[in-house]
Amino acid sequence: MTNLRSGFDKELEALQQDILKMGSMVEQQIYNAVESLVRKDEKLARKVIEDDDIVDNMQHSIEDKCIKLIARQHPLAKDLRVIFTGVKIVTDLERMSDNAVDIARTTIRLLAEEYIKPLIDIPRMAQLAKDMVKDALDAYVNEDVEAAKKVCEADDVIDHLYSQIFRELLLIMMQDPKTISQATSLLFVGRYLERIADHATNLGEWIIFMVTGEKKS
């Protein structure tokens, strides 16, 4: 029985490592997507788009491992929550990757245009969202409920920054209707980053569930 448990624990640890690798790749995608926008770097933007296939394959591989673990090991309630949380985490990570791709596509669309305002708050949002993802993954590995709660709370800062961007761009559009097209694209970038933060918040909530068996209210 001890040997069986030891083997199962090793498989769970390997699963966690796979999730961390996927998370690290998504963190890099978020950074690269916004960096490509700031620098107008088409090559970097296209790398973000291409890497989405790798992230998708990682998600499918991890989900497959989770299904096989359940089928072979018939895990106990706590173990089942760990596996179930892993599936939820990779689902949210894949959606973050999709949002990063959307930002990269915006980069390509705006390559020939001069920006209507300096990009200051968008990179700040991206860094905060990226930090939320990293902190959530650390909380997952360490089964740290307090750290997971802090991830959820950090979403308020992202929401505040998005509201600020929205107000600034709305004012620019009102002053000069010619800016509407680009301002709308930049608003979408802010929205994509807000969604990434929402998905990171989901991670925090699932980690709380994994450890306590209760969803954060």
PDB file of C-alpha atoms in Angstrom:
ATOM      1  CA  MET A   1       0.000   0.000   0.000  1.00  0.00           C
ATOM      2  CA  THR A   2       2.891   2.345   0.858  1.00  0.00           C
ATOM      3  CA  ASN A   3       4.546   1.663  -2.506  1.00  0.00           C
ATOM      4  CA  LEU A   4       1.283   2.371  -4.298  1.00  0.00           C
ATOM      5  CA  ARG A   5       0.925   5.684  -2.440  1.00  0.00           C
ATOM      6  CA  SER A   6       4.533   6.610  -3.170  1.00  0.00           C
ATOM      7  CA  GLY A   7       4.008   5.962  -6.882  1.00  0.00           C
ATOM      8  CA  PHE A   8       0.820   8.025  -6.880  1.00  0.00           C
ATOM      9  CA  ASP A   9       2.557  10.924  -5.096  1.00  0.00           C
ATOM     10  CA  LYS A  10       5.306  10.887  -7.734  1.00  0.00           C
ATOM     11  CA  GLU A  11       2.722  11.039 -10.503  1.00  0.00           C
ATOM     12  CA  LEU A  12       0.994  13.969  -8.765  1.00  0.00           C
ATOM     13  CA  GLU A  13       4.335  15.746  -8.464  1.00  0.00           C
ATOM     14  CA  ALA A  14       5.050  15.168 -12.162  1.00  0.00           C
ATOM     15  CA  LEU A  15       1.597  16.552 -12.960  1.00  0.00           C
ATOM     16  CA  GLN A  16       2.349  19.685 -10.931  1.00  0.00           C
ATOM     17  CA  GLN A  17       5.629  20.149 -12.807  1.00  0.00           C
ATOM     18  CA  ASP A  18       3.794  19.934 -16.131  1.00  0.00           C
ATOM     19  CA  ILE A  19       1.296  22.555 -14.953  1.00  0.00           C
ATOM     20  CA  LEU A  20       4.146  24.835 -13.823  1.00  0.00           C
ATOM     21  CA  LYS A  21       5.831  24.515 -17.233  1.00  0.00           C
ATOM     22  CA  MET A  22       2.590  25.436 -18.967  1.00  0.00           C
ATOM     23  CA  GLY A  23       2.075  28.326 -16.557  1.00  0.00           C
ATOM     24  CA  SER A  24       5.602  29.598 -17.146  1.00  0.00           C
ATOM     25  CA  MET A  25       5.001  29.560 -20.892  1.00  0.00           C
ATOM     26  CA  VAL A  26       1.751  31.495 -20.517  1.00  0.00           C
ATOM     27  CA  GLU A  27       3.468  34.051 -18.261  1.00  0.00           C
ATOM     28  CA  GLN A  28       6.043  34.554 -21.022  1.00  0.00           C
ATOM     29  CA  GLN A  29       3.299  34.881 -23.625  1.00  0.00           C
ATOM     30  CA  ILE A  30       1.610  37.649 -21.613  1.00  0.00           C
ATOM     31  CA  TYR A  31       4.927  39.489 -21.316  1.00  0.00           C
ATOM     32  CA  ASN A  32       5.834  38.976 -24.984  1.00  0.00           C
ATOM     33  CA  ALA A  33       2.412  40.057 -26.230  1.00  0.00           C
ATOM     34  CA  VAL A  34       2.505  43.415 -24.456  1.00  0.00           C
ATOM     35  CA  GLU A  35       6.207  43.879 -25.158  1.00  0.00           C
ATOM     36  CA  SER A  36       5.492  43.353 -28.867  1.00  0.00           C
ATOM     37  CA  LEU A  37       2.789  46.022 -28.640  1.00  0.00           C
ATOM     38  CA  VAL A  38       5.036  48.543 -26.871  1.00  0.00           C
ATOM     39  CA  ARG A  39       7.999  47.933 -29.205  1.00  0.00           C
ATOM     40  CA  LYS A  40       5.910  47.330 -32.344  1.00  0.00           C
ATOM     41  CA  ASP A  41       7.784  44.057 -32.728  1.00  0.00           C
ATOM     42  CA  GLU A  42       6.037  41.951 -35.363  1.00  0.00           C
ATOM     43  CA  LYS A  43       8.398  38.997 -34.951  1.00  0.00           C
ATOM     44  CA  LEU A  44       7.680  38.785 -31.216  1.00  0.00           C
ATOM     45  CA  ALA A  45       3.947  39.117 -31.827  1.00  0.00           C
ATOM     46  CA  ARG A  46       4.040  36.223 -34.302  1.00  0.00           C
ATOM     47  CA  LYS A  47       5.968  34.101 -31.777  1.00  0.00           C
ATOM     48  CA  VAL A  48       3.141  34.625 -29.251  1.00  0.00           C
ATOM     49  CA  ILE A  49       0.640  33.440 -31.863  1.00  0.00           C
ATOM     50  CA  GLU A  50       2.747  30.400 -32.802  1.00  0.00           C
ATOM     51  CA  ASP A  51       3.321  29.424 -29.151  1.00  0.00           C
ATOM     52  CA  ASP A  52      -0.438  29.104 -28.656  1.00  0.00           C
ATOM     53  CA  ASP A  53      -0.305  25.682 -30.358  1.00  0.00           C
ATOM     54  CA  ILE A  54       2.326  24.530 -27.856  1.00  0.00           C
ATOM     55  CA  VAL A  55       0.142  25.696 -24.962  1.00  0.00           C
ATOM     56  CA  ASP A  56      -2.876  23.895 -26.441  1.00  0.00           C
ATOM     57  CA  ASN A  57      -0.861  20.675 -26.723  1.00  0.00           C
ATOM     58  CA  MET A  58       0.317  21.058 -23.112  1.00  0.00           C
ATOM     59  CA  GLN A  59      -3.282  21.446 -21.968  1.00  0.00           C
ATOM     60  CA  HIS A  60      -4.401  18.304 -23.803  1.00  0.00           C
ATOM     61  CA  SER A  61      -1.440  16.293 -22.465  1.00  0.00           C
ATOM     62  CA  ILE A  62      -2.083  17.363 -18.853  1.00  0.00           C
ATOM     63  CA  GLU A  63      -5.827  16.669 -19.109  1.00  0.00           C
ATOM     64  CA  ASP A  64      -5.033  13.217 -20.500  1.00  0.00           C
ATOM     65  CA  LYS A  65      -2.694  12.516 -17.572  1.00  0.00           C
ATOM     66  CA  CYS A  66      -5.382  13.643 -15.113  1.00  0.00           C
ATOM     67  CA  ILE A  67      -7.951  11.286 -16.637  1.00  0.00           C
ATOM     68  CA  LYS A  68      -5.505   8.360 -16.544  1.00  0.00           C
ATOM     69  CA  LEU A  69      -4.595   9.115 -12.910  1.00  0.00           C
ATOM     70  CA  ILE A  70      -8.252   8.994 -11.892  1.00  0.00           C
ATOM     71  CA  ALA A  71      -8.904   5.816 -13.880  1.00  0.00           C
ATOM     72  CA  ARG A  72      -5.875   3.952 -12.533  1.00  0.00           C
ATOM     73  CA  GLN A  73      -5.594   5.154  -8.959  1.00  0.00           C
ATOM     74  CA  HIS A  74      -9.199   5.744  -7.810  1.00  0.00           C
ATOM     75  CA  PRO A  75      -7.965   8.672  -5.674  1.00  0.00           C
ATOM     76  CA  LEU A  76      -9.337   9.748  -2.314  1.00  0.00           C
ATOM     77  CA  ALA A  77     -11.355  12.971  -1.978  1.00  0.00           C
ATOM     78  CA  LYS A  78      -8.358  15.275  -1.328  1.00  0.00           C
ATOM     79  CA  ASP A  79      -6.331  13.699  -4.145  1.00  0.00           C
ATOM     80  CA  LEU A  80      -9.293  13.996  -6.461  1.00  0.00           C
ATOM     81  CA  ARG A  81      -9.537  17.712  -5.665  1.00  0.00           C
ATOM     82  CA  VAL A  82      -5.836  18.131  -6.509  1.00  0.00           C
ATOM     83  CA  ILE A  83      -6.331  16.448  -9.890  1.00  0.00           C
ATOM     84  CA  PHE A  84      -9.594  18.289 -10.571  1.00  0.00           C
ATOM     85  CA  THR A  85      -7.927  21.613  -9.700  1.00  0.00           C
ATOM     86  CA  GLY A  86      -5.127  20.778 -12.131  1.00  0.00           C
ATOM     87  CA  VAL A  87      -7.676  20.393 -14.941  1.00  0.00           C
ATOM     88  CA  LYS A  88      -9.303  23.709 -14.011  1.00  0.00           C
ATOM     89  CA  ILE A  89      -5.926  25.482 -13.856  1.00  0.00           C
ATOM     90  CA  VAL A  90      -4.827  24.382 -17.329  1.00  0.00           C
ATOM     91  CA  THR A  91      -8.213  25.400 -18.744  1.00  0.00           C
ATOM     92  CA  ASP A  92      -7.752  28.922 -17.390  1.00  0.00           C
ATOM     93  CA  LEU A  93      -4.113  29.012 -18.531  1.00  0.00           C
ATOM     94  CA  GLU A  94      -5.161  28.084 -22.063  1.00  0.00           C
ATOM     95  CA  ARG A  95      -7.685  30.916 -22.098  1.00  0.00           C
ATOM     96  CA  MET A  96      -4.997  33.344 -20.905  1.00  0.00           C
ATOM     97  CA  SER A  97      -2.872  32.172 -23.823  1.00  0.00           C
ATOM     98  CA  ASP A  98      -5.752  32.965 -26.170  1.00  0.00           C
ATOM     99  CA  ASN A  99      -5.971  36.480 -24.693  1.00  0.00           C
ATOM    100  CA  ALA A 100      -2.221  36.963 -25.197  1.00  0.00           C
ATOM    101  CA  VAL A 101      -2.690  35.931 -28.831  1.00  0.00           C
ATOM    102  CA  ASP A 102      -5.452  38.532 -29.181  1.00  0.00           C
ATOM    103  CA  ILE A 103      -3.034  41.201 -27.926  1.00  0.00           C
ATOM    104  CA  ALA A 104      -0.342  40.010 -30.354  1.00  0.00           C
ATOM    105  CA  ARG A 105      -2.814  40.276 -33.227  1.00  0.00           C
ATOM    106  CA  THR A 106      -3.560  43.839 -32.142  1.00  0.00           C
ATOM    107  CA  THR A 107       0.182  44.563 -32.342  1.00  0.00           C
ATOM    108  CA  ILE A 108       0.254  43.400 -35.957  1.00  0.00           C
ATOM    109  CA  ARG A 109      -2.846  45.425 -36.780  1.00  0.00           C
ATOM    110  CA  LEU A 110      -1.357  48.639 -35.336  1.00  0.00           C
ATOM    111  CA  LEU A 111       2.203  48.252 -36.672  1.00  0.00           C
ATOM    112  CA  ALA A 112       1.933  51.110 -39.168  1.00  0.00           C
ATOM    113  CA  GLU A 113       0.237  53.536 -36.771  1.00  0.00           C
ATOM    114  CA  GLU A 114       1.722  56.064 -34.368  1.00  0.00           C
ATOM    115  CA  TYR A 115       0.234  55.544 -30.935  1.00  0.00           C
ATOM    116  CA  ILE A 116      -2.296  58.133 -29.796  1.00  0.00           C
ATOM    117  CA  LYS A 117      -0.903  58.021 -26.244  1.00  0.00           C
ATOM    118  CA  PRO A 118       2.150  56.572 -24.476  1.00  0.00           C
ATOM    119  CA  LEU A 119       1.545  52.982 -23.405  1.00  0.00           C
ATOM    120  CA  ILE A 120       2.062  53.213 -19.646  1.00  0.00           C
ATOM    121  CA  ASP A 121      -0.904  51.601 -17.880  1.00  0.00           C
ATOM    122  CA  ILE A 122      -1.189  48.667 -20.318  1.00  0.00           C
ATOM    123  CA  PRO A 123       2.326  47.375 -19.477  1.00  0.00           C
ATOM    124  CA  ARG A 124       1.545  47.917 -15.765  1.00  0.00           C
ATOM    125  CA  MET A 125      -1.614  45.838 -16.127  1.00  0.00           C
ATOM    126  CA  ALA A 126       0.353  43.132 -17.934  1.00  0.00           C
ATOM    127  CA  GLN A 127       3.009  42.941 -15.219  1.00  0.00           C
ATOM    128  CA  LEU A 128       0.385  42.721 -12.484  1.00  0.00           C
ATOM    129  CA  ALA A 129      -1.540  40.029 -14.370  1.00  0.00           C
ATOM    130  CA  LYS A 130       1.671  38.080 -14.987  1.00  0.00           C
ATOM    131  CA  ASP A 131       2.528  38.324 -11.267  1.00  0.00           C
ATOM    132  CA  MET A 132      -0.953  37.061 -10.381  1.00  0.00           C
ATOM    133  CA  VAL A 133      -0.414  33.969 -12.547  1.00  0.00           C
ATOM    134  CA  LYS A 134       2.993  33.267 -10.983  1.00  0.00           C
ATOM    135  CA  ASP A 135       1.693  33.788  -7.433  1.00  0.00           C
ATOM    136  CA  ALA A 136      -1.289  31.517  -8.113  1.00  0.00           C
ATOM    137  CA  LEU A 137       0.966  28.731  -9.387  1.00  0.00           C
ATOM    138  CA  ASP A 138       3.216  29.095  -6.333  1.00  0.00           C
ATOM    139  CA  ALA A 139       0.114  28.872  -4.112  1.00  0.00           C
ATOM    140  CA  TYR A 140      -0.957  25.739  -6.002  1.00  0.00           C
ATOM    141  CA  VAL A 141       2.345  23.945  -5.426  1.00  0.00           C
ATOM    142  CA  ASN A 142       2.573  25.049  -1.780  1.00  0.00           C
ATOM    143  CA  GLU A 143      -1.154  24.525  -1.091  1.00  0.00           C
ATOM    144  CA  ASP A 144      -1.121  28.030   0.371  1.00  0.00           C
ATOM    145  CA  VAL A 145      -4.648  29.330   0.973  1.00  0.00           C
ATOM    146  CA  GLU A 146      -3.557  32.788   2.154  1.00  0.00           C
ATOM    147  CA  ALA A 147      -1.416  33.308  -0.939  1.00  0.00           C
ATOM    148  CA  ALA A 148      -4.347  32.187  -3.107  1.00  0.00           C
ATOM    149  CA  LYS A 149      -6.607  34.730  -1.390  1.00  0.00           C
ATOM    150  CA  LYS A 150      -4.065  37.493  -2.107  1.00  0.00           C
ATOM    151  CA  VAL A 151      -4.171  36.563  -5.797  1.00  0.00           C
ATOM    152  CA  CYS A 152      -7.936  37.028  -5.780  1.00  0.00           C
ATOM    153  CA  GLU A 153      -7.610  40.397  -4.026  1.00  0.00           C
ATOM    154  CA  ALA A 154      -5.034  41.649  -6.570  1.00  0.00           C
ATOM    155  CA  ASP A 155      -7.743  41.613  -9.248  1.00  0.00           C
ATOM    156  CA  ASP A 156      -9.137  44.884  -7.835  1.00  0.00           C
ATOM    157  CA  VAL A 157      -5.945  46.743  -8.813  1.00  0.00           C
ATOM    158  CA  ILE A 158      -6.227  45.443 -12.390  1.00  0.00           C
ATOM    159  CA  ASP A 159      -9.870  46.530 -12.552  1.00  0.00           C
ATOM    160  CA  HIS A 160      -8.905  50.008 -11.345  1.00  0.00           C
ATOM    161  CA  LEU A 161      -6.196  50.329 -14.015  1.00  0.00           C
ATOM    162  CA  TYR A 162      -8.603  49.193 -16.723  1.00  0.00           C
ATOM    163  CA  SER A 163     -11.139  51.822 -15.635  1.00  0.00           C
ATOM    164  CA  GLN A 164      -8.390  54.434 -15.812  1.00  0.00           C
ATOM    165  CA  ILE A 165      -7.404  53.346 -19.337  1.00  0.00           C
ATOM    166  CA  PHE A 166     -11.055  53.361 -20.383  1.00  0.00           C
ATOM    167  CA  ARG A 167     -11.578  56.932 -19.171  1.00  0.00           C
ATOM    168  CA  GLU A 168      -8.396  58.225 -20.810  1.00  0.00           C
ATOM    169  CA  LEU A 169      -9.117  56.621 -24.166  1.00  0.00           C
ATOM    170  CA  LEU A 170     -12.756  57.721 -24.105  1.00  0.00           C
ATOM    171  CA  LEU A 171     -11.610  61.311 -23.592  1.00  0.00           C
ATOM    172  CA  ILE A 172      -9.150  61.030 -26.501  1.00  0.00           C
ATOM    173  CA  MET A 173     -11.900  59.677 -28.770  1.00  0.00           C
ATOM    174  CA  MET A 174     -14.243  62.495 -27.806  1.00  0.00           C
ATOM    175  CA  GLN A 175     -11.566  65.089 -28.567  1.00  0.00           C
ATOM    176  CA  ASP A 176     -10.588  63.541 -31.913  1.00  0.00           C
ATOM    177  CA  PRO A 177     -12.898  61.089 -33.702  1.00  0.00           C
ATOM    178  CA  LYS A 178      -9.984  60.013 -35.963  1.00  0.00           C
ATOM    179  CA  THR A 179      -8.523  58.173 -32.978  1.00  0.00           C
ATOM    180  CA  ILE A 180     -11.582  55.952 -32.486  1.00  0.00           C
ATOM    181  CA  SER A 181     -10.249  52.924 -34.370  1.00  0.00           C
ATOM    182  CA  GLN A 182      -6.913  52.719 -32.537  1.00  0.00           C
ATOM    183  CA  ALA A 183      -8.399  53.725 -29.184  1.00  0.00           C
ATOM    184  CA  THR A 184     -10.914  50.893 -29.521  1.00  0.00           C
ATOM    185  CA  SER A 185      -8.090  48.430 -30.249  1.00  0.00           C
ATOM    186  CA  LEU A 186      -6.198  49.598 -27.162  1.00  0.00           C
ATOM    187  CA  LEU A 187      -9.380  49.312 -25.083  1.00  0.00           C
ATOM    188  CA  PHE A 188      -9.643  45.690 -26.205  1.00  0.00           C
ATOM    189  CA  VAL A 189      -6.030  45.115 -25.114  1.00  0.00           C
ATOM    190  CA  GLY A 190      -6.955  46.410 -21.662  1.00  0.00           C
ATOM    191  CA  ARG A 191      -9.988  44.142 -21.682  1.00  0.00           C
ATOM    192  CA  TYR A 192      -7.877  41.108 -22.634  1.00  0.00           C
ATOM    193  CA  LEU A 193      -5.532  41.844 -19.721  1.00  0.00           C
ATOM    194  CA  GLU A 194      -8.506  42.210 -17.392  1.00  0.00           C
ATOM    195  CA  ARG A 195      -9.708  38.793 -18.544  1.00  0.00           C
ATOM    196  CA  ILE A 196      -6.271  37.304 -17.898  1.00  0.00           C
ATOM    197  CA  ALA A 197      -6.492  38.673 -14.346  1.00  0.00           C
ATOM    198  CA  ASP A 198      -9.992  37.169 -14.016  1.00  0.00           C
ATOM    199  CA  HIS A 199      -8.606  33.779 -15.034  1.00  0.00           C
ATOM    200  CA  ALA A 200      -5.774  34.184 -12.506  1.00  0.00           C
ATOM    201  CA  THR A 201      -8.454  34.925  -9.894  1.00  0.00           C
ATOM    202  CA  ASN A 202     -10.142  31.674 -10.912  1.00  0.00           C
ATOM    203  CA  LEU A 203      -6.859  29.887 -10.187  1.00  0.00           C
ATOM    204  CA  GLY A 204      -6.804  31.370  -6.697  1.00  0.00           C
ATOM    205  CA  GLU A 205     -10.367  30.269  -6.040  1.00  0.00           C
ATOM    206  CA  TRP A 206      -9.725  26.730  -7.288  1.00  0.00           C
ATOM    207  CA  ILE A 207      -6.620  26.451  -5.105  1.00  0.00           C
ATOM    208  CA  ILE A 208      -8.672  27.437  -2.058  1.00  0.00           C
ATOM    209  CA  PHE A 209     -11.157  24.723  -3.028  1.00  0.00           C
ATOM    210  CA  MET A 210      -8.345  22.194  -3.508  1.00  0.00           C
ATOM    211  CA  VAL A 211      -7.000  22.752   0.015  1.00  0.00           C
ATOM    212  CA  THR A 212     -10.208  23.387   1.973  1.00  0.00           C
ATOM    213  CA  GLY A 213     -12.911  21.716  -0.099  1.00  0.00           C
ATOM    214  CA  GLU A 214     -14.778  25.029  -0.180  1.00  0.00           C
ATOM    215  CA  LYS A 215     -15.077  27.632  -2.955  1.00  0.00           C
ATOM    216  CA  LYS A 216     -14.181  31.244  -2.029  1.00  0.00           C
ATOM    217  CA  SER A 217     -17.370  33.250  -1.618  1.00  0.00           C
TER     218      SER A 217
END
